[in-house]
PDB file of C-alpha atoms in Angstrom:
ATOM      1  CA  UNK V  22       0.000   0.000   0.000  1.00 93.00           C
ATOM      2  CA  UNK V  23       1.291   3.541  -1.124  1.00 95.00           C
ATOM      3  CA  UNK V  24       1.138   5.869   1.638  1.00 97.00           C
ATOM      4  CA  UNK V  25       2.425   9.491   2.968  1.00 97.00           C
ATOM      5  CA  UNK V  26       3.297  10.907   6.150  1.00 97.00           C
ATOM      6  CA  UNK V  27       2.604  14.482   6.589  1.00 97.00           C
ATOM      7  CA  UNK V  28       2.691  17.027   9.723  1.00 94.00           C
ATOM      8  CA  UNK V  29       1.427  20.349  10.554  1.00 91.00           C
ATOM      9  CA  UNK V  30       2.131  21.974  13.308  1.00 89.00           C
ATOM     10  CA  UNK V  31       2.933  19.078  15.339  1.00 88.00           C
ATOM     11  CA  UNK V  32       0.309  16.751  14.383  1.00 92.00           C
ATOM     12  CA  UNK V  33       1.864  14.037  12.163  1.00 96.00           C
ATOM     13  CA  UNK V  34      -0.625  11.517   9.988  1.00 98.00           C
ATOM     14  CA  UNK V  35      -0.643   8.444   7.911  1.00 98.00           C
ATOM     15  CA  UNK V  36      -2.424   9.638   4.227  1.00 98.00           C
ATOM     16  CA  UNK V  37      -3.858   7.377   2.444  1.00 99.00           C
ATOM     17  CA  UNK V  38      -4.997   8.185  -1.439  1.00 98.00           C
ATOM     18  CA  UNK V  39      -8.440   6.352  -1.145  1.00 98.00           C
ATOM     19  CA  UNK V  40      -8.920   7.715  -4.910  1.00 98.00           C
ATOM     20  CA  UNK V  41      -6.098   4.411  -6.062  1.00 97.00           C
ATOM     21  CA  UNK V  42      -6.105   2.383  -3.021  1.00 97.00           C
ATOM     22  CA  UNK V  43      -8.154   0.698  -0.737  1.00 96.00           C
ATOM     23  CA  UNK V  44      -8.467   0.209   2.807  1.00 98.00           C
ATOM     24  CA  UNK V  45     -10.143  -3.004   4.376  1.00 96.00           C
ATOM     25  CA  UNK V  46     -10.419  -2.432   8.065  1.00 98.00           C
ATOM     26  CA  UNK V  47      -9.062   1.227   8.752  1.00 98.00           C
ATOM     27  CA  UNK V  48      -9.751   0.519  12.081  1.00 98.00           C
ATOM     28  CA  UNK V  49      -7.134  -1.652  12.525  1.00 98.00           C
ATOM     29  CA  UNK V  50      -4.538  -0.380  10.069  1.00 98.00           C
ATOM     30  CA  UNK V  51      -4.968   2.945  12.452  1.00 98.00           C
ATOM     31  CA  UNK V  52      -3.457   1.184  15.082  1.00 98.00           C
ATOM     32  CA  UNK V  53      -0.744  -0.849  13.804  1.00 97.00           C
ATOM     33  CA  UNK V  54       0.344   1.977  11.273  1.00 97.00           C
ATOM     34  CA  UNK V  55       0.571   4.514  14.508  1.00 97.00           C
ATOM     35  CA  UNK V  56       2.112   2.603  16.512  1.00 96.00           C
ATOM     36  CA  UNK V  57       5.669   4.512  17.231  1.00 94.00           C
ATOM     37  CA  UNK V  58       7.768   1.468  18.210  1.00 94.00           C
ATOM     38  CA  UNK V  59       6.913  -0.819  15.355  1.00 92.00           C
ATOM     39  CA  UNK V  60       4.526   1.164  12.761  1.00 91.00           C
ATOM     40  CA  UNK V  61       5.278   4.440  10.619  1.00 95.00           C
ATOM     41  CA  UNK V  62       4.578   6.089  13.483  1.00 96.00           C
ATOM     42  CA  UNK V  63       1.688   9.000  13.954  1.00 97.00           C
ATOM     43  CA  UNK V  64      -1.138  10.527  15.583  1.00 96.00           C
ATOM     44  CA  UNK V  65      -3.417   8.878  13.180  1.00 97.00           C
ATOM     45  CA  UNK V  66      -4.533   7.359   9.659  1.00 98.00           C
ATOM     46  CA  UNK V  67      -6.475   9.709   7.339  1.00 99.00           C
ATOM     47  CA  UNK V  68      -7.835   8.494   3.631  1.00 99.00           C
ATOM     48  CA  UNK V  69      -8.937  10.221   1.109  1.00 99.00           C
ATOM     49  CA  UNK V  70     -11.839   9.563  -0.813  1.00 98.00           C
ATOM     50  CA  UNK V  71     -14.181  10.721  -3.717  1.00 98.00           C
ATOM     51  CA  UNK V  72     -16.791  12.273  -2.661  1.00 98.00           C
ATOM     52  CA  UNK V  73     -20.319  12.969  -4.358  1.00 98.00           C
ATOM     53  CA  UNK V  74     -20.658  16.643  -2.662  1.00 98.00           C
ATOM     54  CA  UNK V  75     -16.849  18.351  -2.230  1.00 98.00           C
ATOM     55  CA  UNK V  76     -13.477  18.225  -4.162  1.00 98.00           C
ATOM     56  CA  UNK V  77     -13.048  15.271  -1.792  1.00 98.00           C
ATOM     57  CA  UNK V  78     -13.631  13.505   1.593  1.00 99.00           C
ATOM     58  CA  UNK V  79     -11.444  13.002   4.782  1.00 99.00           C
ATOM     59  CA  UNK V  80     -12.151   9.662   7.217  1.00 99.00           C
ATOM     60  CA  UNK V  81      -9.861  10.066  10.090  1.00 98.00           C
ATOM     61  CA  UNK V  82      -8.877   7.637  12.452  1.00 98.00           C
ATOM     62  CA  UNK V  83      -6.700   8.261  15.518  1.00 97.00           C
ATOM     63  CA  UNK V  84      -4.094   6.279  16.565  1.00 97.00           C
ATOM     64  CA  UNK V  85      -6.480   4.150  19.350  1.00 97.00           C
ATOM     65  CA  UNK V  86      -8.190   2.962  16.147  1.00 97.00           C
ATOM     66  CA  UNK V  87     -11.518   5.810  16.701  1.00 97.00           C
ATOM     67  CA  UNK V  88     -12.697   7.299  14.260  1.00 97.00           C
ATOM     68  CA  UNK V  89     -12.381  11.102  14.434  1.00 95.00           C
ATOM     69  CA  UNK V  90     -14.685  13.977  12.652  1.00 93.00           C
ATOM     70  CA  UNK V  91     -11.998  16.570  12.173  1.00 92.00           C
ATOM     71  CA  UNK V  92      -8.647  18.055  13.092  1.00 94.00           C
ATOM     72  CA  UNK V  93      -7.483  21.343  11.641  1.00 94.00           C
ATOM     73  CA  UNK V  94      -3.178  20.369  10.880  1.00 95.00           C
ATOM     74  CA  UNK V  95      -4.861  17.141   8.980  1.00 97.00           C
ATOM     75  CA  UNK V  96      -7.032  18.607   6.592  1.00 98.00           C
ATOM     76  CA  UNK V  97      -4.566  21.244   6.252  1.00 97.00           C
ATOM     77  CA  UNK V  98      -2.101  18.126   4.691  1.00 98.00           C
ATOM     78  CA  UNK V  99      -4.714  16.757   3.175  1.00 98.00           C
ATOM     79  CA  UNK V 100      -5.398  19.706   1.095  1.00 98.00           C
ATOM     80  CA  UNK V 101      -1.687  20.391   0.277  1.00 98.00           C
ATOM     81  CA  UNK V 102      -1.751  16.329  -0.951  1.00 98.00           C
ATOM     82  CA  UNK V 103      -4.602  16.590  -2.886  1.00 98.00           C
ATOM     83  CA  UNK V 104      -3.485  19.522  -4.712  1.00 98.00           C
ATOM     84  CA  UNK V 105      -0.291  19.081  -5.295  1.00 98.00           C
ATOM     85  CA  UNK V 106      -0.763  15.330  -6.381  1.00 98.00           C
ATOM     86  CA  UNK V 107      -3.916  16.296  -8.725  1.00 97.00           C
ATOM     87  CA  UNK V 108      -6.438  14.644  -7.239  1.00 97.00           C
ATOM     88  CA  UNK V 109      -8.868  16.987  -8.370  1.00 95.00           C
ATOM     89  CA  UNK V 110      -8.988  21.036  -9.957  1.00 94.00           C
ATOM     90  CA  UNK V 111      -8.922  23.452  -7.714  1.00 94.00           C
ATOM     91  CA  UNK V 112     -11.742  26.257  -7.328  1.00 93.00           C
ATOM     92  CA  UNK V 113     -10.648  29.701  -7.479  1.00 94.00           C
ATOM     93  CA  UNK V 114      -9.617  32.264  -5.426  1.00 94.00           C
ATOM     94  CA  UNK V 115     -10.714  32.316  -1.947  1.00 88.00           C
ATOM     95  CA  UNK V 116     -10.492  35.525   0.753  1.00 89.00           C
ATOM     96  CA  UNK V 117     -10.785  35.185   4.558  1.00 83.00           C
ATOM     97  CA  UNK V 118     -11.110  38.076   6.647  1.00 84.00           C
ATOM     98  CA  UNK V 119      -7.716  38.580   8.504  1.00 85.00           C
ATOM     99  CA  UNK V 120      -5.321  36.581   6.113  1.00 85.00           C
ATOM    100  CA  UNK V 121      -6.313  38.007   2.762  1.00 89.00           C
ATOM    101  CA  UNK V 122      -7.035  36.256  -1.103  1.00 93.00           C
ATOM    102  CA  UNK V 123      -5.656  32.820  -1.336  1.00 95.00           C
ATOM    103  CA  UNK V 124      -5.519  32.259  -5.302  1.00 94.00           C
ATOM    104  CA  UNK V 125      -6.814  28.630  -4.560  1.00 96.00           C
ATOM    105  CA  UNK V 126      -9.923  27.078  -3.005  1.00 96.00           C
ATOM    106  CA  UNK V 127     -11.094  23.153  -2.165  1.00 98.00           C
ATOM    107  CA  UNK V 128     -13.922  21.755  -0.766  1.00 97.00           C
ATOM    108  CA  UNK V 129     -13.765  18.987   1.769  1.00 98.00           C
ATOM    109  CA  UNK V 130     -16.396  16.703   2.848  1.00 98.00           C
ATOM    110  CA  UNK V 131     -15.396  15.744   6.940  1.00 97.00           C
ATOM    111  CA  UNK V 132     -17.426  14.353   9.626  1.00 94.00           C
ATOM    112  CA  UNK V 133     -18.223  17.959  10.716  1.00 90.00           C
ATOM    113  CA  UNK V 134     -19.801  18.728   7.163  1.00 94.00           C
ATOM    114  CA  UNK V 135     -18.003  20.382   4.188  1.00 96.00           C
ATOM    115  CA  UNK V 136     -15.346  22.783   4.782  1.00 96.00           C
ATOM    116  CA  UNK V 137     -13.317  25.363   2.661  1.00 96.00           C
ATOM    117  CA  UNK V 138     -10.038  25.855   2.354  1.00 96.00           C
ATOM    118  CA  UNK V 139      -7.408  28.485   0.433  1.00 96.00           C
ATOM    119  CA  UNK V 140      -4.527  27.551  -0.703  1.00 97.00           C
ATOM    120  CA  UNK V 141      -1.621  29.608  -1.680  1.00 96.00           C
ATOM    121  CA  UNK V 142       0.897  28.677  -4.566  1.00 97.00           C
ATOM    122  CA  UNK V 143       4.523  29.172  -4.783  1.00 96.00           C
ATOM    123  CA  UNK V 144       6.089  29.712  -7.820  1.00 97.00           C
ATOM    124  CA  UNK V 145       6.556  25.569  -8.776  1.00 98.00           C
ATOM    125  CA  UNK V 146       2.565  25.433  -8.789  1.00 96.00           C
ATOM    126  CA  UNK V 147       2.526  23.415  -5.187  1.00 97.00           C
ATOM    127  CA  UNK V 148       0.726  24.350  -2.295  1.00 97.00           C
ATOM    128  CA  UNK V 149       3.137  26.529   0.324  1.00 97.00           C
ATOM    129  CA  UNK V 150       0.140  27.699   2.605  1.00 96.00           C
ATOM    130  CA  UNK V 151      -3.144  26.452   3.727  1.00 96.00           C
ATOM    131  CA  UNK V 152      -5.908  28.141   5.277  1.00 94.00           C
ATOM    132  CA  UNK V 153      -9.371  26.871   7.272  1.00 92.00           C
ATOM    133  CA  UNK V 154     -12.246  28.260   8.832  1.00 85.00           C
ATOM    134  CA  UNK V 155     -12.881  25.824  11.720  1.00 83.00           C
ATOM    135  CA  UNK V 156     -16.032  27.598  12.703  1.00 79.00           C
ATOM    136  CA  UNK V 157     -17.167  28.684  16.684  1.00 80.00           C
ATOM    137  CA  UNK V 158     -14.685  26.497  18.868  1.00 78.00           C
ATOM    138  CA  UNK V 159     -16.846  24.171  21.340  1.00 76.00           C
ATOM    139  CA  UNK V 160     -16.194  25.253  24.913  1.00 76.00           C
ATOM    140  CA  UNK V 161     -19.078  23.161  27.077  1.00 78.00           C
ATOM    141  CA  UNK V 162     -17.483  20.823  28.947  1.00 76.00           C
ATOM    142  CA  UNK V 163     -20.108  18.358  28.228  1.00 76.00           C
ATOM    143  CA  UNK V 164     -19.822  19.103  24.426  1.00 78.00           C
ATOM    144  CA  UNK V 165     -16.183  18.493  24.330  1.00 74.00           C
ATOM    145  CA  UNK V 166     -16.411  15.795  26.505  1.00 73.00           C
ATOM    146  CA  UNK V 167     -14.214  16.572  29.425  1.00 73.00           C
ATOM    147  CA  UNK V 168     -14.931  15.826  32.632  1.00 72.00           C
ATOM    148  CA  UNK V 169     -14.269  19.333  34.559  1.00 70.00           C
ATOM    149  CA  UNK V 170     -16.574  21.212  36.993  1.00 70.00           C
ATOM    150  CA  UNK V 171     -16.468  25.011  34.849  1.00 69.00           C
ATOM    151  CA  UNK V 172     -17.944  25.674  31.960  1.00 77.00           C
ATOM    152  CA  UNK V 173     -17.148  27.060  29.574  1.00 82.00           C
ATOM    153  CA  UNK V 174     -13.493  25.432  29.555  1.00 80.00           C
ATOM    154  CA  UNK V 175     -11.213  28.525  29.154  1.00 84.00           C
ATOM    155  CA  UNK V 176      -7.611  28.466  30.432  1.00 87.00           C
ATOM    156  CA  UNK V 177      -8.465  25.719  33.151  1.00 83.00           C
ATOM    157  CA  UNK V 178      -5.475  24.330  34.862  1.00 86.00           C
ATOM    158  CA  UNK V 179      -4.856  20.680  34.734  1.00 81.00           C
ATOM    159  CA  UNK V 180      -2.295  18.195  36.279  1.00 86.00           C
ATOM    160  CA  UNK V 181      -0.802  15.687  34.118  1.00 86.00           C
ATOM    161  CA  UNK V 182       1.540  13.206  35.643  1.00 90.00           C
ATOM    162  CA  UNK V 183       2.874  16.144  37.869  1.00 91.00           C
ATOM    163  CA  UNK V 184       3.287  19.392  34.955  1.00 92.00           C
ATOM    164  CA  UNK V 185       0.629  21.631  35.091  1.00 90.00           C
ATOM    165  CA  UNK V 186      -1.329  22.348  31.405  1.00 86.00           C
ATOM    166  CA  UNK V 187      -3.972  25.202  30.867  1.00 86.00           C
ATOM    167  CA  UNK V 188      -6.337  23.827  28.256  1.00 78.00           C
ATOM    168  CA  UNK V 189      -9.222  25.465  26.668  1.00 78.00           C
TER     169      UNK V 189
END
């Protein structure tokens, strides 16, 4: 199986090009591709596919083997791959408030519905930047899940294996 390993901003993922290969049991090639010791190595497995409604479609799968709806480095990569390996055209330009006209645009079908992305070209024709709206971030505790007594989840403190994190 042809694969690629991509990272953004410290997330690092197993692609898969759904479009030429196929997957059997993600589930479990999530797991053994992850695994640091003896896979590839990475935070997850992510194909992707056709799709009937978007430039294409991301299934994500973390490294436990569960699939995920979305995470903002991995569509990132997924957009640079499917660009600059020609999975499909491109739409056109596309502005976002704050960071200005991206000369690119795809549409990607993900567990959270269909999300836009711009893309930015270098002079070779391949994707240098990548751009996404991730929409209002979810800060109920019960919506996240996470099991801590404020809400909304904003800069809380919290001990892991004696360092302290804030995490919002």
């Amino acid at each position: 199986m042809r694969f690629a390993k991509m990272h953004g901003l410290g997330n690092d993922y197993v692609y898969v090009d759904c479009f030429t290969e196929q997957v059997a049991d993600p589930t479990d090639l999530a797991v053994r591709i992850s695994n640091r010791h003896f896979g590839v190595g990475s935070d997850g497995l992510i194909l992707i596919h056709p799709s009937d409604v978007a430039d294409a479609r991301m299934q994500m799968f973390n490294a436990d083997g569960s699939e995920a709806q979305m995470c903002g480095n991995g569509i990132r990569c997924l957009a640079k791959y499917v660009h600059d390996h020609g999975l499909v055209e491109p739409g056109g330009a596309f502005s976002v408030p704050g960071k200005g006209t991206f000369d690119a645009s795809l549409r990607i079908e993900t567990g959270r519905g269909i999300l836009t992305l711009g893309l930015r070209r270098g002079a070779d024709g391949r994707v240098e930047q990548v751009c996404v709206n991730m929409g209002q971030p979810i800060l109920a505790g019960p919506d996240i899940p996470v099991a801590l007594p404020v809400d909304p989840v904003v800069n809380e403190p919290m001990e892991i294996e004696g360092t302290t994190w804030t995490m919002t």
